[in-house]
XYZ file of C-alpha atoms in Angstrom:
750
model
C -42.234 -45.286 -25.690
C -42.710 -48.749 -24.277
C -39.765 -50.108 -26.257
C -37.502 -47.532 -24.563
C -38.458 -48.543 -21.036
C -36.453 -51.802 -21.013
C -33.483 -49.923 -22.462
C -33.719 -47.238 -19.764
C -33.994 -49.952 -17.131
C -30.984 -51.712 -18.583
C -28.973 -48.466 -18.587
C -29.916 -47.814 -14.961
C -28.900 -51.344 -14.025
C -25.556 -50.887 -15.781
C -25.024 -47.578 -13.984
C -25.895 -49.133 -10.644
C -23.532 -52.014 -11.293
C -20.804 -49.599 -12.328
C -21.362 -47.591 -9.155
C -21.255 -50.774 -7.089
C -18.009 -51.884 -8.719
C -16.517 -48.414 -8.250
C -17.424 -48.352 -4.555
C -16.085 -51.855 -4.127
C -12.741 -51.188 -5.833
C -11.857 -47.468 -5.709
C -9.989 -47.405 -2.418
C -6.808 -49.343 -3.299
C -6.308 -47.203 -6.422
C -6.973 -43.985 -4.522
C -4.510 -44.927 -1.773
C -1.131 -43.275 -1.754
C 1.266 -45.236 -3.918
C 4.507 -43.322 -3.419
C 6.770 -46.239 -2.595
C 10.005 -44.705 -3.799
C 11.534 -45.385 -0.396
C 10.020 -48.811 0.077
C 13.228 -50.647 -0.678
C 16.768 -49.690 0.215
C 18.179 -52.352 -2.099
C 20.011 -53.835 0.862
C 20.266 -57.578 1.367
C 19.187 -58.807 4.812
C 19.745 -62.166 6.438
C 18.509 -63.367 9.822
C 18.217 -66.612 11.737
C 14.935 -67.298 13.551
C 15.055 -69.951 16.264
C 11.797 -70.677 18.057
C 11.953 -72.191 21.522
C 9.608 -74.775 22.989
C 6.898 -72.110 23.397
C 7.326 -70.705 19.902
C 8.951 -67.484 21.131
C 11.198 -66.211 18.335
C 14.894 -65.597 18.962
C 16.204 -63.522 16.070
C 19.898 -63.375 15.196
C 21.749 -61.336 12.594
C 25.159 -59.947 11.775
C 23.820 -56.392 11.968
C 21.046 -54.732 13.921
C 19.233 -54.118 10.642
C 19.374 -57.842 9.841
C 17.720 -58.518 13.181
C 14.992 -55.920 12.573
C 14.239 -57.566 9.243
C 13.949 -60.917 11.033
C 11.676 -59.393 13.688
C 9.184 -58.444 10.979
C 9.261 -61.910 9.408
C 8.833 -63.696 12.740
C 6.016 -61.447 13.915
C 4.206 -61.762 10.578
C 4.404 -65.534 10.830
C 2.550 -65.298 14.137
C 0.221 -62.341 13.613
C 0.150 -60.889 10.105
C -3.549 -60.271 10.723
C -2.797 -57.514 13.246
C 0.286 -56.195 11.483
C -1.933 -55.352 8.514
C -4.256 -53.385 10.781
C -1.304 -51.420 12.117
C 0.080 -50.695 8.656
C -3.372 -49.658 7.431
C -3.647 -47.321 10.407
C -0.177 -45.964 9.635
C -1.331 -45.054 6.127
C -4.794 -43.704 6.962
C -6.622 -46.733 5.540
C -7.913 -48.572 8.577
C -11.526 -47.707 7.707
C -11.204 -49.907 4.608
C -10.716 -52.831 7.011
C -12.713 -51.945 10.129
C -15.484 -49.751 8.747
C -16.778 -46.800 10.742
C -14.659 -47.598 13.793
C -11.576 -47.741 11.604
C -12.515 -44.460 9.944
C -12.454 -42.816 13.374
C -8.824 -43.877 13.677
C -8.134 -42.541 10.180
C -9.732 -39.209 11.086
C -7.378 -38.903 14.054
C -4.468 -39.877 11.800
C -5.221 -36.865 9.611
C -6.180 -34.585 12.502
C -2.839 -35.140 14.240
C -0.954 -35.029 10.938
C 0.827 -38.279 11.779
C 2.038 -38.631 8.208
C 3.357 -35.071 8.205
C 5.249 -35.639 11.452
C 6.846 -38.774 10.020
C 7.791 -37.099 6.753
C 9.268 -34.080 8.534
C 11.141 -35.869 11.323
C 12.064 -39.309 10.005
C 14.842 -38.078 7.653
C 16.552 -36.387 10.615
C 16.876 -39.590 12.640
C 20.333 -41.206 12.858
C 21.143 -43.421 9.898
C 21.394 -46.604 11.971
C 17.924 -46.006 13.427
C 16.430 -45.440 9.983
C 18.188 -48.602 8.840
C 16.227 -50.569 11.441
C 12.921 -49.232 10.170
C 13.750 -49.791 6.522
C 14.817 -53.352 7.293
C 11.639 -53.969 9.271
C 9.524 -52.642 6.392
C 11.440 -54.903 3.996
C 10.538 -57.919 6.124
C 6.853 -56.998 6.124
C 6.899 -56.481 2.370
C 8.536 -59.830 1.778
C 6.007 -61.677 3.902
C 3.089 -59.868 2.234
C 4.388 -60.741 -1.227
C 4.769 -64.392 -0.257
C 1.280 -64.650 1.299
C -1.145 -62.785 -0.988
C -4.033 -64.952 0.241
C -3.751 -63.340 3.694
C -4.021 -59.729 2.495
C -7.050 -57.826 3.769
C -6.890 -54.927 1.299
C -5.017 -54.336 -1.929
C -2.034 -52.027 -2.348
C -1.268 -51.851 1.370
C 2.225 -53.148 0.667
C 4.980 -52.336 0.002
C 5.559 -50.037 2.972
C 8.670 -48.133 3.920
C 10.300 -46.804 7.076
C 8.267 -43.598 6.972
C 5.056 -45.640 7.012
C 6.202 -47.532 10.084
C 7.271 -44.269 11.730
C 3.859 -42.695 11.115
C 2.313 -45.419 13.254
C 4.527 -44.369 16.160
C 3.583 -40.705 15.682
C -0.094 -41.622 15.835
C -0.119 -44.095 18.701
C 2.021 -42.545 21.406
C -0.261 -39.609 22.487
C -3.105 -41.991 23.239
C -1.181 -43.616 26.055
C -1.493 -40.438 28.102
C -5.182 -39.980 27.309
C -5.415 -37.775 24.225
C -8.619 -39.551 23.229
C -10.230 -38.186 26.396
C -9.866 -34.758 24.798
C -10.549 -35.544 21.144
C -13.699 -37.585 21.828
C -15.612 -34.925 23.790
C -14.471 -32.132 21.460
C -15.714 -33.964 18.375
C -19.016 -34.730 20.122
C -19.388 -31.191 21.474
C -19.529 -32.499 25.039
C -18.031 -31.201 28.257
C -14.380 -32.074 28.679
C -13.546 -34.472 31.459
C -11.688 -33.063 34.469
C -7.974 -32.993 33.755
C -5.401 -34.930 35.703
C -2.890 -33.091 37.809
C -3.427 -31.023 40.952
C -5.613 -27.923 40.848
C -3.640 -24.782 40.215
C -5.471 -23.243 43.161
C -5.450 -26.046 45.772
C -8.857 -27.356 46.797
C -9.132 -27.245 50.621
C -11.714 -30.042 50.504
C -9.438 -32.502 48.696
C -9.429 -35.834 50.519
C -6.448 -37.883 51.685
C -6.389 -41.453 50.425
C -4.783 -42.959 53.490
C -1.311 -43.579 52.040
C 1.052 -40.989 53.429
C 2.255 -38.579 52.206
C 0.465 -38.298 48.839
C -2.600 -36.133 48.340
C -5.582 -37.393 46.414
C -8.250 -35.381 44.670
C -11.754 -36.797 44.793
C -12.312 -38.010 41.249
C -15.202 -39.698 39.490
C -15.761 -41.266 36.101
C -18.369 -41.874 33.460
C -19.858 -45.312 33.703
C -21.407 -44.949 30.252
C -18.038 -44.237 28.637
C -16.851 -47.701 29.617
C -19.560 -49.221 27.455
C -18.983 -47.213 24.282
C -18.256 -49.266 21.192
C -14.684 -49.421 20.008
C -12.832 -50.996 17.101
C -12.306 -54.700 17.634
C -8.569 -55.369 18.063
C -7.998 -51.641 17.556
C -4.413 -50.631 16.717
C -4.776 -47.618 19.027
C -5.412 -47.670 22.793
C -8.965 -46.332 22.450
C -12.299 -46.924 24.130
C -12.493 -49.043 27.259
C -9.029 -50.505 26.871
C -7.431 -47.118 26.389
C -9.325 -45.543 29.247
C -8.382 -48.341 31.633
C -4.809 -48.890 30.445
C -2.670 -49.715 33.437
C 0.317 -51.703 34.648
C 2.379 -52.837 37.614
C 6.146 -52.597 37.948
C 8.510 -53.568 40.760
C 12.253 -53.239 41.382
C 14.032 -54.639 44.445
C 17.629 -53.877 45.389
C 19.936 -56.703 46.562
C 19.966 -55.528 50.181
C 16.155 -55.823 50.285
C 15.859 -59.082 48.317
C 18.591 -60.838 50.238
C 20.448 -61.600 47.026
C 19.769 -60.495 43.444
C 18.447 -57.313 41.920
C 14.842 -58.125 41.003
C 12.804 -56.468 38.278
C 9.197 -57.336 37.462
C 7.555 -56.159 34.271
C 3.761 -56.423 34.359
C 2.424 -53.978 31.777
C -1.334 -54.446 31.314
C -2.352 -54.341 27.687
C -5.168 -55.803 25.566
C -4.596 -59.472 24.839
C -5.204 -59.031 21.126
C -4.697 -56.293 18.575
C -2.310 -53.510 17.737
C -1.182 -52.718 21.281
C -0.888 -56.317 22.513
C 2.518 -57.490 23.680
C 4.593 -59.752 21.452
C 7.518 -61.526 23.118
C 10.888 -61.859 21.386
C 14.625 -62.070 21.964
C 17.036 -60.280 19.639
C 20.803 -60.566 19.232
C 23.199 -59.139 16.660
C 26.899 -59.046 15.916
C 26.785 -55.313 16.656
C 26.072 -55.801 20.360
C 22.276 -55.660 20.393
C 21.061 -58.381 22.755
C 17.687 -57.924 24.413
C 14.776 -60.021 25.711
C 11.365 -58.435 26.081
C 8.248 -57.515 24.183
C 7.073 -55.017 21.596
C 3.847 -54.006 19.836
C 2.979 -54.915 16.251
C 4.725 -52.406 13.996
C 7.929 -52.017 16.033
C 11.395 -53.307 15.072
C 12.593 -53.375 18.698
C 11.318 -54.288 22.173
C 9.811 -51.545 24.334
C 10.589 -53.212 27.666
C 12.560 -56.139 29.051
C 16.273 -56.541 29.701
C 19.712 -56.885 28.178
C 22.731 -58.456 29.851
C 23.416 -55.493 32.122
C 20.125 -53.740 32.815
C 16.406 -53.749 32.251
C 13.316 -51.632 32.596
C 9.591 -51.765 32.378
C 6.836 -49.206 31.897
C 3.557 -48.176 33.434
C 1.143 -45.623 32.026
C 1.265 -42.281 33.812
C -1.515 -39.727 33.593
C -0.154 -36.201 33.790
C -2.001 -33.258 32.324
C -0.230 -33.410 28.964
C -2.897 -31.738 26.826
C -3.946 -28.100 26.743
C -7.148 -26.972 25.043
C -7.601 -23.463 23.647
C -10.828 -21.803 22.542
C -10.083 -19.800 19.415
C -11.510 -16.342 18.786
C -12.793 -16.455 15.210
C -13.747 -13.658 12.847
C -17.157 -13.475 11.186
C -15.987 -15.548 8.223
C -14.992 -18.434 10.483
C -11.707 -18.807 8.604
C -9.402 -16.591 10.689
C -8.528 -16.618 14.374
C -7.023 -13.933 16.562
C -3.618 -14.353 18.188
C -2.553 -11.289 20.127
C -3.034 -8.342 17.786
C -2.919 -10.481 14.624
C -5.503 -12.408 12.620
C -4.233 -15.695 11.202
C -5.724 -18.017 8.605
C -6.946 -21.348 9.904
C -5.178 -24.119 7.995
C -7.684 -26.343 6.236
C -7.330 -29.689 4.507
C -9.985 -31.997 3.082
C -9.282 -35.704 3.448
C -11.053 -38.842 2.254
C -11.843 -41.504 4.820
C -12.523 -45.007 3.467
C -15.445 -46.625 5.306
C -16.098 -50.302 4.652
C -19.812 -51.151 4.530
C -20.259 -54.791 3.627
C -18.673 -55.353 0.200
C -18.470 -51.590 -0.449
C -15.997 -48.970 0.699
C -17.590 -45.542 0.874
C -15.439 -42.431 0.363
C -16.336 -39.991 3.160
C -14.935 -36.486 2.901
C -13.918 -34.664 6.068
C -12.102 -31.418 6.720
C -9.328 -31.163 9.285
C -7.995 -27.894 10.635
C -4.838 -26.634 12.327
C -3.736 -23.465 14.048
C -0.356 -22.497 15.467
C -1.503 -24.168 18.685
C -1.998 -27.549 17.021
C -4.967 -29.564 15.666
C -8.338 -27.805 15.654
C -11.855 -29.197 16.125
C -15.038 -27.282 15.393
C -18.236 -28.137 17.235
C -21.511 -26.447 18.173
C -19.846 -24.772 21.145
C -17.033 -23.102 19.236
C -13.633 -23.717 17.685
C -11.034 -25.432 19.854
C -7.353 -26.141 19.331
C -5.264 -28.513 21.405
C -1.575 -29.019 22.025
C 0.075 -31.996 23.711
C 3.424 -33.059 25.074
C 5.667 -34.586 22.413
C 3.749 -32.973 19.557
C 5.620 -33.220 16.237
C 8.489 -35.183 17.802
C 9.622 -38.543 16.438
C 12.710 -38.915 18.622
C 11.210 -41.890 20.461
C 12.112 -44.119 17.498
C 15.783 -43.535 18.219
C 15.399 -43.357 22.001
C 13.980 -46.863 22.431
C 16.734 -48.263 20.222
C 19.424 -46.570 22.336
C 17.793 -47.795 25.548
C 17.945 -51.350 24.199
C 21.724 -51.054 23.830
C 22.567 -49.040 26.963
C 25.204 -50.688 29.149
C 24.813 -48.865 32.466
C 22.476 -46.542 34.317
C 24.259 -43.343 33.294
C 24.027 -44.178 29.603
C 20.440 -45.359 29.984
C 19.286 -42.251 31.831
C 20.999 -39.945 29.356
C 18.613 -41.276 26.706
C 15.546 -40.584 28.841
C 16.888 -37.117 29.621
C 16.470 -36.222 25.950
C 12.697 -36.177 26.653
C 11.970 -37.871 23.340
C 9.632 -40.512 24.786
C 6.495 -38.459 25.482
C 5.125 -40.423 28.435
C 5.106 -43.601 30.581
C 6.900 -44.262 33.843
C 10.155 -46.201 33.726
C 11.095 -48.660 36.499
C 14.713 -49.795 36.226
C 17.107 -52.407 37.648
C 20.639 -53.542 36.792
C 23.421 -55.996 37.543
C 25.227 -53.453 39.745
C 22.329 -53.466 42.206
C 20.861 -50.120 41.167
C 17.118 -49.533 41.012
C 15.362 -46.409 39.766
C 11.978 -44.941 38.934
C 11.689 -42.072 36.471
C 8.360 -40.295 36.078
C 9.023 -39.892 32.383
C 6.840 -37.341 30.616
C 7.436 -34.551 28.110
C 5.503 -32.190 30.377
C 4.674 -28.896 28.665
C 6.865 -26.025 29.867
C 3.965 -23.893 31.052
C 4.317 -20.508 32.646
C 3.176 -20.307 36.275
C 0.149 -18.370 37.480
C -2.246 -19.707 34.821
C -5.084 -22.166 35.435
C -3.911 -24.866 33.038
C -6.613 -27.264 34.260
C -9.344 -25.634 32.151
C -9.945 -24.329 28.625
C -7.458 -21.583 27.796
C -7.997 -18.361 25.814
C -6.739 -19.073 22.309
C -5.867 -15.453 21.550
C -3.088 -15.255 24.164
C 0.217 -16.137 22.447
C 2.032 -16.431 25.791
C 0.076 -19.611 26.518
C 1.550 -21.497 23.547
C 4.480 -23.350 25.062
C 7.247 -24.583 22.766
C 8.684 -27.666 24.436
C 8.974 -29.859 27.498
C 10.294 -28.922 30.905
C 13.871 -29.770 31.813
C 14.460 -33.409 32.747
C 15.616 -32.501 36.262
C 12.137 -31.193 37.085
C 10.584 -34.652 36.807
C 9.931 -36.850 39.865
C 12.804 -39.336 40.097
C 14.039 -42.042 42.487
C 17.455 -43.659 42.482
C 18.408 -46.312 45.036
C 15.937 -45.287 47.759
C 16.748 -46.194 51.349
C 13.821 -48.632 51.420
C 15.471 -50.827 48.794
C 12.294 -51.131 46.725
C 10.280 -49.260 44.129
C 6.954 -49.841 42.464
C 4.368 -48.125 40.331
C 0.793 -49.183 39.670
C -0.494 -46.167 37.699
C -0.479 -44.068 40.838
C 0.971 -40.696 41.697
C 4.780 -40.828 41.895
C 4.641 -39.716 45.533
C 4.000 -43.246 46.794
C 6.720 -45.363 45.233
C 9.359 -46.312 47.811
C 7.734 -46.428 51.241
C 7.846 -44.307 54.411
C 10.876 -42.073 54.581
C 11.742 -42.608 50.921
C 8.682 -41.250 49.108
C 8.828 -37.880 47.364
C 6.554 -35.036 48.418
C 4.045 -33.496 46.006
C 4.871 -30.104 47.520
C 8.216 -30.204 45.710
C 6.619 -30.157 42.251
C 4.874 -27.138 40.737
C 1.169 -27.686 40.001
C 1.513 -26.470 36.412
C 3.583 -29.592 35.703
C 0.314 -31.486 35.859
C 1.634 -34.560 37.700
C -1.349 -36.676 38.726
C -2.272 -37.109 42.380
C -4.341 -40.276 42.031
C -4.008 -43.645 43.687
C -5.220 -47.021 42.475
C -6.166 -50.023 44.570
C -3.133 -51.762 43.090
C -0.999 -48.947 44.458
C -2.561 -49.120 47.889
C -1.999 -52.862 48.050
C 1.572 -52.752 46.736
C 2.579 -49.912 49.067
C 1.068 -51.696 52.062
C 2.458 -55.155 51.311
C 5.926 -53.902 50.457
C 6.099 -51.533 53.431
C 5.196 -54.384 55.763
C 7.837 -56.773 54.342
C 11.201 -56.898 56.062
C 12.506 -59.009 53.184
C 11.204 -58.973 49.599
C 12.808 -62.011 48.057
C 11.606 -63.729 44.897
C 8.920 -65.720 46.719
C 7.522 -62.689 48.527
C 7.589 -60.621 45.358
C 5.565 -63.254 43.539
C 2.966 -63.194 46.331
C 2.714 -59.414 45.996
C 2.477 -59.472 42.212
C -0.289 -62.098 42.223
C -2.192 -60.521 45.120
C -5.965 -60.431 44.517
C -6.872 -58.177 47.426
C -8.636 -54.844 47.683
C -8.204 -52.151 50.281
C -11.421 -50.697 51.641
C -10.433 -47.149 50.821
C -10.808 -44.691 47.963
C -13.545 -45.642 45.521
C -14.084 -49.029 47.249
C -14.868 -47.337 50.550
C -17.307 -44.980 48.883
C -18.958 -47.783 46.918
C -19.501 -49.900 50.028
C -20.761 -46.974 52.055
C -23.378 -46.317 49.386
C -24.341 -49.989 49.171
C -24.796 -50.144 52.939
C -26.946 -47.014 52.878
C -29.346 -48.250 50.166
C -32.988 -48.580 51.180
C -33.947 -51.869 49.537
C -37.114 -52.561 51.481
C -39.005 -52.550 48.175
C -36.622 -54.981 46.464
C -35.976 -58.151 48.490
C -33.848 -59.739 45.746
C -31.554 -56.722 45.679
C -31.466 -56.673 49.468
C -30.363 -60.297 49.483
C -27.587 -59.521 46.987
C -26.486 -56.453 48.916
C -26.293 -58.499 52.132
C -24.177 -61.083 50.302
C -21.881 -58.338 49.015
C -21.366 -57.039 52.545
C -19.907 -60.428 53.497
C -17.223 -60.149 50.807
C -13.650 -60.609 52.068
C -12.239 -58.046 49.607
C -10.331 -60.590 47.555
C -10.913 -61.718 43.970
C -9.340 -65.113 44.562
C -12.180 -67.263 43.236
C -12.908 -68.648 46.720
C -15.612 -66.598 48.447
C -19.326 -66.826 47.632
C -19.519 -63.063 47.020
C -16.551 -62.892 44.614
C -18.593 -63.075 41.405
C -21.030 -60.376 42.533
C -18.193 -58.094 43.640
C -16.329 -58.674 40.371
C -19.278 -57.365 38.364
C -19.701 -54.334 40.599
C -16.165 -53.107 41.164
C -15.126 -52.422 37.585
C -17.505 -49.545 36.884
C -16.712 -47.795 40.159
C -13.009 -48.266 39.490
C -13.287 -46.978 35.930
C -15.188 -43.986 37.212
C -12.237 -42.973 39.376
C -9.690 -43.888 36.731
C -11.321 -41.915 33.909
C -12.333 -38.768 35.814
C -16.038 -39.119 34.994
C -19.371 -39.128 36.868
C -19.968 -41.649 39.617
C -22.251 -44.653 38.948
C -25.563 -45.138 40.736
C -25.129 -47.855 43.382
C -28.648 -49.261 43.108
C -28.547 -49.455 39.304
C -25.180 -51.194 39.382
C -26.399 -53.721 41.926
C -29.560 -54.408 39.911
C -27.536 -54.945 36.721
C -25.190 -57.393 38.451
C -28.061 -59.369 39.990
C -29.888 -59.553 36.663
C -26.773 -60.825 34.909
C -26.080 -63.557 37.465
C -29.679 -64.676 37.732
C -30.128 -64.741 33.958
C -27.026 -66.755 33.171
C -26.391 -68.762 36.346
C -29.754 -68.876 38.110
C -28.083 -67.687 41.324
C -26.242 -64.666 42.679
C -23.333 -66.625 44.176
C -21.769 -68.771 41.429
C -18.049 -69.537 41.728
C -16.189 -66.587 40.290
C -14.162 -68.922 38.086
C -17.378 -69.992 36.371
C -17.988 -66.338 35.508
C -14.473 -65.047 34.728
C -12.748 -66.940 31.934
C -9.635 -67.042 29.813
C -10.996 -67.934 26.382
C -9.227 -68.284 23.088
C -10.538 -70.152 20.085
C -12.087 -71.847 18.191
C -9.712 -74.393 16.765
C -7.891 -77.511 17.869
C -5.999 -75.561 20.535
C -8.954 -73.588 21.923
C -8.992 -73.001 25.677
C -11.673 -71.993 28.189
C -10.152 -71.708 31.654
C -11.203 -70.133 34.983
C -9.424 -66.947 36.033
C -8.853 -65.039 39.235
C -8.115 -61.382 39.888
C -10.288 -58.414 39.114
C -10.328 -54.855 37.904
C -7.581 -52.993 39.773
C -6.040 -55.916 41.650
C -2.333 -56.632 41.345
C -3.392 -59.861 39.666
C -5.310 -57.929 37.028
C -8.316 -59.103 35.042
C -9.358 -55.628 34.008
C -11.900 -55.728 31.189
C -13.797 -58.402 29.342
C -16.258 -59.230 26.621
C -19.586 -60.643 27.771
C -20.174 -63.879 25.871
C -23.581 -65.202 24.862
C -23.488 -67.610 27.798
C -22.930 -64.746 30.227
C -19.303 -65.596 30.916
C -16.777 -62.803 31.002
C -13.989 -63.470 28.491
C -11.100 -61.351 29.725
C -9.357 -59.316 27.031
C -7.288 -56.819 29.022
C -5.236 -57.040 32.202
C -2.165 -59.068 33.165
C -0.515 -59.696 29.829
C 3.238 -60.041 29.292
C 4.802 -60.750 32.704
C 8.558 -60.977 33.133
C 10.662 -61.598 36.257
C 14.364 -60.670 35.873
C 17.211 -61.430 38.295
C 20.799 -60.222 38.429
C 22.656 -62.284 41.036
C 26.122 -61.058 41.938
C 28.719 -62.933 39.920
C 26.131 -64.674 37.744
C 24.628 -64.042 34.334
C 21.200 -62.470 34.066
C 18.259 -64.876 34.089
C 14.568 -64.260 33.506
C 11.179 -65.934 33.211
C 8.007 -64.778 31.503
C 4.439 -65.639 30.554
C 1.656 -64.526 28.224
C -2.109 -65.230 28.467
C -2.276 -67.194 25.205
C 0.872 -67.958 23.234
C 3.182 -66.587 20.576
C 0.857 -67.266 17.616
C -2.228 -65.400 18.826
C -4.013 -65.288 15.455
C -2.975 -68.714 14.154
C -5.563 -71.148 15.620
C -3.977 -74.133 13.847
C -0.607 -73.414 15.464
C 0.230 -75.291 18.698
C 1.583 -72.005 20.094
C -1.874 -70.431 19.783
C -2.604 -71.088 23.479
C 0.264 -73.146 24.884
C 0.986 -70.662 27.700
C -2.620 -70.329 28.879
C -2.616 -73.053 31.529
C 0.609 -71.755 33.060
C -0.825 -68.241 33.020
C -3.954 -69.111 35.005
C -1.828 -71.098 37.469
C 0.456 -68.115 38.234
C 3.403 -69.956 36.712
C 6.179 -68.716 34.438
C 8.296 -70.220 31.679
C 12.035 -69.717 31.122
C 13.367 -66.949 28.893
C 16.288 -68.421 26.955
C 18.427 -65.317 26.842
C 21.686 -67.080 26.081
C 22.200 -68.722 22.712
C 23.324 -72.080 24.085
C 20.046 -72.283 26.048
C 18.052 -71.401 22.944
C 19.724 -74.135 20.918
C 19.156 -76.666 23.691
C 15.443 -75.857 23.699
C 14.875 -75.116 20.008
C 11.640 -76.293 18.434
C 12.500 -74.892 14.992
C 15.371 -73.134 13.292
C 15.650 -71.424 9.911
C 17.376 -68.645 8.034
C 15.452 -65.947 6.159
C 16.781 -63.523 3.575
C 15.541 -61.189 0.881
C 18.360 -62.206 -1.465
C 16.998 -63.560 -4.720
């Protein structure tokens, strides 16, 4: 017997080692390996010229050549993030990012992103598909040439369908789909929906900016602190919940000269939805300067020779939730007088745990309404604007090449881009604002703001409303337009603003204001002339209006009984001296910075209101612990940090959460400093002066090579960024050549 014990132990050890090896290696072999479409066999050739700031200018004979070059250039700067995006696009992000990544993979399967891509991608125009195939070819070539950089095996080669699946997955999260999925998975109450109540609330408060109405909204302070995937390729967690932007367009008669367009889309500074600046030009007439996200062959915003646009996130009620009526078996649901089988699919989520990757099995469900989630409260389906539509891939491409407003607007009118406001300007002096959203075509007389009965087939809408039902401005009398993630009813000033009464409540158009909106509306309304200098002052404004959530916050702070807490009383008294600017000057700026964000996020996310005393106590504790005082210079607290490495930076910042100069969210470092990671990101000023060629300037918080710490372009824009300065955009080829830092040709020809 004793002689068998060592043998049994040895066998167990072998089995354990085999299990370990299996868990460490199974995932790449299990991953989908259908790469039949990964190569078109086409030869691509592109020239990549990098300017003095490392921004790539990509040239090619065809648009597809350029798209191939875009992939190569972006991979040179940030292959780290591109791999995350491709893993997400193939349901394998959990093999890189562990449990947080597996959450993204679950949503990938829940929304059937792959199915949408496989169904809709073949129907796209051939020239659009050619862009995506060329882009995939560039990624594959870079991956093959740099095997030491690969995070997981068998991620490449990818094809156009893979890239398209990433678009299908990401877009719904920009209008807040995660605010529905998260609570449903957790079995929690849904957050209040955006959009006006179907039955108007007579107690709804006015926000002080005529003529828009504002509903009193609150938000969950705890939600802002939930963990999220680092550098997540989806706009989730705090960054997704607080996604915001500014946009401005000024007509020549108001600027005193050129048409002015300012793009100021606030995105995370790192990761899969961080802006990447580029200029593209082809022999087929594609010439555009702007920025995209990792995983895109074209810019999403910027300008061409004739026109330009930028985007801000809008927050309509784009998602409808239905409670299904199930039979006793739990496998069928009632729809009218019929019982239908619930579609069911079991998927495997890879979850990295140290050196192992665990295979976690999950079941996803669908009904005719859309994806289905089961929780302890019941079975719920949801449906959202733009569901199962991949037309945005073609729409953005056509927008890039539009030559005038009529052509440009005809693309938006297709309703293929599910959400985001568009602010527009052009060389002819036109400015426009389109509240773009594939709003569900809901029947009137139904309370669409709550959970709907899932057995009523008349509540399952089939498409978006007609384009002409959207809020829209074109050349308003004021001569200016803006959006700062506010309701579209304050956009152009007194006498030019639309009225919310002209838009049916079932459309779900939000009625919220932001502080950035209040400031922009006030500053622009008060300006007789908005020239370039004045527009820069407005864009970099660090002020707050004492209204909305700020007014409520201060009223509660003033009303606190702090007789039992002298330290808190001292801090509260300091706060009450604040001048309502986050300009890094006043002694109360740092304290206010720590306090404002949670009250702002509460309004912005539609969740419960924070407790004023608890927030004050937390801010005081933080400042005392890390600075030994409650009034340190705000610039000592708020930092632009990027590093380590030879080009690491650690610079003071200004601005705050919800100021036009935006420093929205941050990571708290070990030394107590706030390292900003979301807010002002890619900024671009564009001018069309009569009789002159378009010119533009731009800036980024770090540099072009955001994940290459040994590259001089890792942080070479940071100092300019904190100083409110811009750098030139070399739109014209002769300017690029005059300022070229490097130049090369890339090709996949053997």
